[in-house]
């Protein structure tokens, strides 16, 4: 039985790009008659906005998405909050350590940045040069009372995975990313490990998410292999961009579902426009999420980013409800 999931990080309110991913994942699962899992990725304690943990679930319900398992409804794979799943991550780490694949990394982010000749914005590759530097500083940092991060050294060579839009994708983790962090020096579990352990434990057979995570996928697939687990299939969606061509970002406070709801926007307008942007409708029209399950068709999915320009926003904001307390302009 196929199972789908959406995994919000409660670092703020969900924006329209998050909504687009959540809807696509939900449509994909529901169109296949699959169950749907909601998992809260609240791994990063300092970045978690407590109000957003349940707030994000409310935003998704407002869109018309439902789930069979999740933090608020329970299920056979509970807990569904990553902050509660540390034991599972520790077990996976032991499995990797028992194979001699993990090591202590004493290099700080600053150390790595200073060594990096990587192009701006990309995490530097952790390779032979970094390993040598790590060995050089280990004893001193230990004396200074520093704590190390834990990294995994994955077997070299290419990994392949299946992507619903791209077909077979091939990538080389050692070359593109190097040794991955599994646990940060402050004790926080890394997304790369948690997402693999959880999707496997929750029996998610296809991961639908946005293109910004495509580069992380090969590392995750290599981790599945190292843990002796079968990787799922993937479907990476093109991003939703703003009028200026930038991807939406929570920290900019971009167009959150909550703000749209508060100004009286109809969820049917949000859903209908996002379905149109995904290529599932020929023109935007008001629709409920459930109505569009039957319209979901992978072969229709757009291969290029959607642009949320002024016309699109005007369409979404039209016909606002006056009884919501919002003040339509
Ligand atoms: N929690 C991640 C995010 O909100 C998504 C992770 C994933 O889908 O693998 O960006």
GROMACS .gro file of C-alpha atoms and ligand atoms in nm:
model
  339
    1UNK     CA    1   0.000   0.000   0.000
    2UNK     CA    2   0.156   0.333  -0.098
    3UNK     CA    3   0.178   0.600   0.170
    4UNK     CA    4   0.245   0.968   0.133
    5UNK     CA    5   0.350   1.234   0.379
    6UNK     CA    6   0.403   1.601   0.438
    7UNK     CA    7   0.666   1.709   0.687
    8UNK     CA    8   0.645   2.076   0.787
    9UNK     CA    9   0.929   2.240   0.979
   10UNK     CA   10   0.754   2.464   1.233
   11UNK     CA   11   1.002   2.748   1.200
   12UNK     CA   12   0.722   2.989   1.115
   13UNK     CA   13   0.387   3.008   0.935
   14UNK     CA   14   0.353   2.814   0.611
   15UNK     CA   15   0.376   3.013   0.289
   16UNK     CA   16   0.216   2.945  -0.046
   17UNK     CA   17   0.516   2.740  -0.161
   18UNK     CA   18   0.476   2.510   0.139
   19UNK     CA   19   0.103   2.489   0.063
   20UNK     CA   20   0.179   2.391  -0.295
   21UNK     CA   21   0.407   2.106  -0.181
   22UNK     CA   22   0.161   1.987   0.083
   23UNK     CA   23  -0.127   1.983  -0.165
   24UNK     CA   24   0.073   1.800  -0.432
   25UNK     CA   25   0.185   1.537  -0.180
   26UNK     CA   26  -0.173   1.497  -0.056
   27UNK     CA   27  -0.324   1.478  -0.405
   28UNK     CA   28  -0.064   1.227  -0.512
   29UNK     CA   29  -0.140   1.001  -0.213
   30UNK     CA   30  -0.518   1.040  -0.225
   31UNK     CA   31  -0.536   0.986  -0.601
   32UNK     CA   32  -0.353   0.655  -0.543
   33UNK     CA   33  -0.592   0.563  -0.258
   34UNK     CA   34  -0.298   0.587  -0.019
   35UNK     CA   35  -0.293   0.693   0.342
   36UNK     CA   36  -0.127   1.020   0.437
   37UNK     CA   37   0.108   1.089   0.726
   38UNK     CA   38   0.175   1.427   0.886
   39UNK     CA   39   0.512   1.457   1.057
   40UNK     CA   40   0.633   1.766   1.237
   41UNK     CA   41   1.004   1.829   1.179
   42UNK     CA   42   1.078   2.023   1.496
   43UNK     CA   43   1.438   1.903   1.520
   44UNK     CA   44   1.600   2.240   1.545
   45UNK     CA   45   1.502   2.352   1.895
   46UNK     CA   46   1.617   2.715   1.873
   47UNK     CA   47   1.445   2.767   1.536
   48UNK     CA   48   1.117   2.601   1.633
   49UNK     CA   49   0.832   2.845   1.683
   50UNK     CA   50   0.614   2.669   1.938
   51UNK     CA   51   0.296   2.834   1.814
   52UNK     CA   52   0.365   2.707   1.464
   53UNK     CA   53   0.369   2.340   1.570
   54UNK     CA   54  -0.009   2.325   1.593
   55UNK     CA   55  -0.052   2.643   1.387
   56UNK     CA   56   0.091   2.475   1.076
   57UNK     CA   57  -0.153   2.188   1.115
   58UNK     CA   58  -0.441   2.437   1.133
   59UNK     CA   59  -0.316   2.612   0.820
   60UNK     CA   60  -0.310   2.277   0.636
   61UNK     CA   61  -0.659   2.186   0.755
   62UNK     CA   62  -0.782   2.524   0.634
   63UNK     CA   63  -0.657   2.424   0.288
   64UNK     CA   64  -0.863   2.105   0.308
   65UNK     CA   65  -0.582   1.858   0.367
   66UNK     CA   66  -0.641   1.570   0.608
   67UNK     CA   67  -0.419   1.291   0.741
   68UNK     CA   68  -0.459   0.942   0.877
   69UNK     CA   69  -0.163   0.961   1.112
   70UNK     CA   70  -0.002   1.259   1.277
   71UNK     CA   71   0.080   1.437   1.600
   72UNK     CA   72  -0.281   1.532   1.671
   73UNK     CA   73  -0.448   1.207   1.558
   74UNK     CA   74  -0.186   0.949   1.665
   75UNK     CA   75  -0.117   0.630   1.473
   76UNK     CA   76   0.093   0.314   1.476
   77UNK     CA   77   0.421   0.499   1.420
   78UNK     CA   78   0.383   0.763   1.693
   79UNK     CA   79   0.537   0.991   1.800
   80UNK     CA   80   0.502   1.206   1.486
   81UNK     CA   81   0.714   1.494   1.617
   82UNK     CA   82   1.084   1.461   1.545
   83UNK     CA   83   1.171   1.624   1.878
   84UNK     CA   84   1.029   1.308   2.040
   85UNK     CA   85   1.207   1.055   1.818
   86UNK     CA   86   1.565   1.083   1.941
   87UNK     CA   87   1.586   0.714   2.038
   88UNK     CA   88   1.522   0.603   1.682
   89UNK     CA   89   1.795   0.838   1.555
   90UNK     CA   90   2.037   0.711   1.821
   91UNK     CA   91   1.972   0.351   1.713
   92UNK     CA   92   2.042   0.439   1.349
   93UNK     CA   93   2.361   0.617   1.452
   94UNK     CA   94   2.476   0.304   1.640
   95UNK     CA   95   2.408   0.093   1.331
   96UNK     CA   96   2.632   0.320   1.126
   97UNK     CA   97   2.899   0.341   1.397
   98UNK     CA   98   2.910  -0.038   1.428
   99UNK     CA   99   3.013  -0.044   1.062
  100UNK     CA  100   3.293   0.203   1.129
  101UNK     CA  101   3.127   0.468   0.914
  102UNK     CA  102   3.100   0.751   1.168
  103UNK     CA  103   3.361   0.982   1.319
  104UNK     CA  104   3.387   1.282   1.549
  105UNK     CA  105   3.416   1.610   1.366
  106UNK     CA  106   3.577   1.893   1.562
  107UNK     CA  107   3.572   2.150   1.286
  108UNK     CA  108   3.324   2.428   1.349
  109UNK     CA  109   3.113   2.584   1.080
  110UNK     CA  110   3.353   2.877   1.088
  111UNK     CA  111   3.657   2.649   1.043
  112UNK     CA  112   3.489   2.490   0.742
  113UNK     CA  113   3.388   2.820   0.590
  114UNK     CA  114   3.742   2.948   0.617
  115UNK     CA  115   3.873   2.641   0.435
  116UNK     CA  116   3.609   2.651   0.168
  117UNK     CA  117   3.659   2.752  -0.187
  118UNK     CA  118   3.300   2.649  -0.251
  119UNK     CA  119   3.077   2.882  -0.451
  120UNK     CA  120   2.870   3.113  -0.235
  121UNK     CA  121   2.558   2.964  -0.083
  122UNK     CA  122   2.656   2.599  -0.120
  123UNK     CA  123   2.770   2.398   0.178
  124UNK     CA  124   3.138   2.314   0.132
  125UNK     CA  125   3.217   1.955   0.044
  126UNK     CA  126   3.363   1.767   0.341
  127UNK     CA  127   3.642   1.562   0.188
  128UNK     CA  128   4.004   1.457   0.235
  129UNK     CA  129   4.129   1.809   0.311
  130UNK     CA  130   3.869   1.853   0.586
  131UNK     CA  131   3.948   1.512   0.735
  132UNK     CA  132   4.315   1.600   0.763
  133UNK     CA  133   4.233   1.937   0.921
  134UNK     CA  134   3.998   1.760   1.162
  135UNK     CA  135   4.271   1.519   1.274
  136UNK     CA  136   4.502   1.813   1.327
  137UNK     CA  137   4.269   2.005   1.560
  138UNK     CA  138   4.100   1.711   1.740
  139UNK     CA  139   4.334   1.686   2.041
  140UNK     CA  140   4.346   2.063   2.097
  141UNK     CA  141   3.967   2.111   2.072
  142UNK     CA  142   3.913   1.821   2.309
  143UNK     CA  143   4.151   1.980   2.561
  144UNK     CA  144   3.959   2.304   2.526
  145UNK     CA  145   3.642   2.121   2.630
  146UNK     CA  146   3.470   2.148   2.291
  147UNK     CA  147   3.218   1.885   2.184
  148UNK     CA  148   3.236   1.728   1.838
  149UNK     CA  149   2.966   1.676   1.577
  150UNK     CA  150   2.920   1.326   1.439
  151UNK     CA  151   2.964   1.272   1.067
  152UNK     CA  152   2.926   0.971   0.843
  153UNK     CA  153   3.171   0.876   0.575
  154UNK     CA  154   2.957   0.717   0.307
  155UNK     CA  155   3.100   0.470   0.059
  156UNK     CA  156   3.235   0.646  -0.253
  157UNK     CA  157   3.072   0.615  -0.592
  158UNK     CA  158   2.744   0.718  -0.748
  159UNK     CA  159   2.398   0.647  -0.608
  160UNK     CA  160   2.083   0.646  -0.816
  161UNK     CA  161   1.724   0.711  -0.724
  162UNK     CA  162   1.395   0.739  -0.903
  163UNK     CA  163   1.229   1.077  -0.936
  164UNK     CA  164   0.871   1.095  -1.060
  165UNK     CA  165   0.950   1.390  -1.291
  166UNK     CA  166   1.311   1.322  -1.385
  167UNK     CA  167   1.325   0.945  -1.402
  168UNK     CA  168   1.654   0.791  -1.290
  169UNK     CA  169   1.880   1.044  -1.114
  170UNK     CA  170   2.247   0.973  -1.053
  171UNK     CA  171   2.465   1.163  -0.809
  172UNK     CA  172   2.787   1.120  -0.619
  173UNK     CA  173   2.760   1.208  -0.250
  174UNK     CA  174   3.133   1.189  -0.177
  175UNK     CA  175   3.199   1.433  -0.460
  176UNK     CA  176   2.902   1.667  -0.413
  177UNK     CA  177   2.862   1.679  -0.035
  178UNK     CA  178   3.126   1.461   0.130
  179UNK     CA  179   3.085   1.333   0.484
  180UNK     CA  180   2.740   1.425   0.616
  181UNK     CA  181   2.661   1.557   0.962
  182UNK     CA  182   2.435   1.318   1.155
  183UNK     CA  183   2.443   1.494   1.489
  184UNK     CA  184   2.549   1.851   1.546
  185UNK     CA  185   2.797   1.956   1.810
  186UNK     CA  186   2.509   2.100   2.016
  187UNK     CA  187   2.348   1.754   2.023
  188UNK     CA  188   2.072   1.827   1.769
  189UNK     CA  189   2.002   1.549   1.520
  190UNK     CA  190   2.057   1.640   1.158
  191UNK     CA  191   1.767   1.654   0.914
  192UNK     CA  192   1.949   1.413   0.678
  193UNK     CA  193   1.947   1.133   0.935
  194UNK     CA  194   1.604   1.205   1.085
  195UNK     CA  195   1.422   1.221   0.753
  196UNK     CA  196   1.561   0.883   0.645
  197UNK     CA  197   1.492   0.710   0.975
  198UNK     CA  198   1.138   0.850   0.990
  199UNK     CA  199   1.032   0.792   0.631
  200UNK     CA  200   1.157   0.433   0.664
  201UNK     CA  201   0.990   0.378   1.003
  202UNK     CA  202   0.665   0.532   0.882
  203UNK     CA  203   0.677   0.321   0.568
  204UNK     CA  204   0.657   0.617   0.332
  205UNK     CA  205   0.704   0.476  -0.015
  206UNK     CA  206   0.715   0.803  -0.206
  207UNK     CA  207   0.845   1.139  -0.090
  208UNK     CA  208   0.688   1.439  -0.263
  209UNK     CA  209   0.868   1.766  -0.190
  210UNK     CA  210   1.008   2.074  -0.358
  211UNK     CA  211   1.316   2.098  -0.578
  212UNK     CA  212   1.519   2.280  -0.313
  213UNK     CA  213   1.576   1.940  -0.149
  214UNK     CA  214   1.686   1.762  -0.466
  215UNK     CA  215   2.053   1.807  -0.381
  216UNK     CA  216   2.000   1.646  -0.040
  217UNK     CA  217   1.839   1.335  -0.184
  218UNK     CA  218   2.149   1.142  -0.292
  219UNK     CA  219   2.288   1.166   0.062
  220UNK     CA  220   1.961   1.036   0.200
  221UNK     CA  221   1.959   0.745  -0.046
  222UNK     CA  222   2.317   0.657   0.051
  223UNK     CA  223   2.207   0.660   0.416
  224UNK     CA  224   1.918   0.424   0.336
  225UNK     CA  225   2.170   0.185   0.180
  226UNK     CA  226   2.414   0.212   0.471
  227UNK     CA  227   2.128   0.140   0.715
  228UNK     CA  228   2.018  -0.161   0.511
  229UNK     CA  229   1.686   0.005   0.422
  230UNK     CA  230   1.510   0.027   0.086
  231UNK     CA  231   1.489   0.391  -0.032
  232UNK     CA  232   1.148   0.525  -0.137
  233UNK     CA  233   1.072   0.690  -0.469
  234UNK     CA  234   1.088   1.068  -0.489
  235UNK     CA  235   0.900   1.340  -0.670
  236UNK     CA  236   1.064   1.682  -0.657
  237UNK     CA  237   0.838   1.967  -0.762
  238UNK     CA  238   0.956   2.286  -0.928
  239UNK     CA  239   0.950   2.580  -0.689
  240UNK     CA  240   0.701   2.859  -0.650
  241UNK     CA  241   0.871   3.194  -0.710
  242UNK     CA  242   0.764   3.546  -0.624
  243UNK     CA  243   0.714   3.821  -0.881
  244UNK     CA  244   1.088   3.898  -0.868
  245UNK     CA  245   1.184   3.536  -0.936
  246UNK     CA  246   1.296   3.461  -0.578
  247UNK     CA  247   1.180   3.154  -0.394
  248UNK     CA  248   0.936   3.224  -0.113
  249UNK     CA  249   1.082   3.224   0.237
  250UNK     CA  250   0.919   3.204   0.578
  251UNK     CA  251   1.168   3.440   0.732
  252UNK     CA  252   1.061   3.714   0.491
  253UNK     CA  253   0.707   3.664   0.618
  254UNK     CA  254   0.597   3.591   0.263
  255UNK     CA  255   0.232   3.531   0.201
  256UNK     CA  256   0.155   3.293   0.478
  257UNK     CA  257  -0.162   3.087   0.477
  258UNK     CA  258  -0.245   3.239   0.810
  259UNK     CA  259  -0.221   3.595   0.680
  260UNK     CA  260  -0.430   3.509   0.374
  261UNK     CA  261  -0.692   3.342   0.590
  262UNK     CA  262  -0.701   3.642   0.825
  263UNK     CA  263  -0.762   3.880   0.539
  264UNK     CA  264  -1.062   3.674   0.431
  265UNK     CA  265  -0.909   3.491   0.134
  266UNK     CA  266  -1.106   3.181   0.037
  267UNK     CA  267  -0.913   2.855   0.062
  268UNK     CA  268  -1.077   2.751  -0.266
  269UNK     CA  269  -0.894   3.039  -0.438
  270UNK     CA  270  -0.557   2.934  -0.292
  271UNK     CA  271  -0.615   2.569  -0.382
  272UNK     CA  272  -0.742   2.649  -0.733
  273UNK     CA  273  -0.453   2.878  -0.816
  274UNK     CA  274  -0.189   2.639  -0.679
  275UNK     CA  275  -0.341   2.352  -0.881
  276UNK     CA  276  -0.322   2.574  -1.188
  277UNK     CA  277   0.042   2.666  -1.111
  278UNK     CA  278   0.124   2.297  -1.079
  279UNK     CA  279  -0.020   2.234  -1.426
  280UNK     CA  280  -0.323   2.040  -1.301
  281UNK     CA  281  -0.581   2.293  -1.425
  282UNK     CA  282  -0.586   2.481  -1.756
  283UNK     CA  283  -0.697   2.799  -1.580
  284UNK     CA  284  -0.735   2.898  -1.217
  285UNK     CA  285  -1.077   2.826  -1.070
  286UNK     CA  286  -1.212   2.794  -0.720
  287UNK     CA  287  -1.197   2.436  -0.600
  288UNK     CA  288  -1.170   2.239  -0.281
  289UNK     CA  289  -0.867   2.018  -0.227
  290UNK     CA  290  -1.090   1.711  -0.231
  291UNK     CA  291  -1.255   1.804  -0.560
  292UNK     CA  292  -0.914   1.809  -0.728
  293UNK     CA  293  -0.794   1.465  -0.617
  294UNK     CA  294  -0.926   1.327  -0.944
  295UNK     CA  295  -0.745   1.602  -1.140
  296UNK     CA  296  -0.404   1.493  -1.012
  297UNK     CA  297  -0.197   1.346  -1.291
  298UNK     CA  298   0.184   1.326  -1.272
  299UNK     CA  299   0.215   1.358  -1.649
  300UNK     CA  300   0.046   1.701  -1.629
  301UNK     CA  301   0.276   1.839  -1.358
  302UNK     CA  302   0.461   2.154  -1.467
  303UNK     CA  303   0.836   2.107  -1.522
  304UNK     CA  304   0.920   2.468  -1.448
  305UNK     CA  305   0.869   2.698  -1.149
  306UNK     CA  306   0.540   2.884  -1.111
  307UNK     CA  307   0.545   3.261  -1.072
  308UNK     CA  308   0.330   3.428  -0.811
  309UNK     CA  309   0.300   3.763  -0.985
  310UNK     CA  310   0.066   4.053  -0.913
  311UNK     CA  311  -0.212   3.911  -1.135
  312UNK     CA  312  -0.194   3.577  -0.958
  313UNK     CA  313  -0.217   3.743  -0.619
  314UNK     CA  314  -0.505   3.962  -0.729
  315UNK     CA  315  -0.690   3.651  -0.845
  316UNK     CA  316  -0.627   3.472  -0.517
  317UNK     CA  317  -0.739   3.774  -0.318
  318UNK     CA  318  -1.056   3.838  -0.517
  319UNK     CA  319  -1.396   3.756  -0.364
  320UNK     CA  320  -1.268   3.781  -0.012
  321UNK     CA  321  -1.516   3.713   0.266
  322UNK     CA  322  -1.621   4.021   0.454
  323UNK     CA  323  -1.732   3.827   0.760
  324UNK     CA  324  -1.384   3.703   0.843
  325UNK     CA  325  -1.276   4.018   1.020
  326UNK     CA  326  -1.043   4.100   0.732
  327UNK     CA  327  -1.056   4.434   0.557
  328UNK     CA  328  -1.065   4.382   0.182
  329UNK     CA  329  -0.912   4.668  -0.006
  330LIG     N1  330   1.080   1.967   0.682
  330LIG     C1  331   1.126   2.002   0.552
  330LIG     C2  332   1.076   2.140   0.515
  330LIG     O1  333   0.975   2.185   0.567
  330LIG     C3  334   1.083   1.905   0.445
  330LIG     C4  335   1.163   1.784   0.446
  330LIG     C5  336   1.126   1.683   0.341
  330LIG     O2  337   1.018   1.692   0.281
  330LIG     O3  338   1.203   1.591   0.325
  330LIG     O4  339   1.137   2.204   0.432
   0.00000   0.00000   0.00000
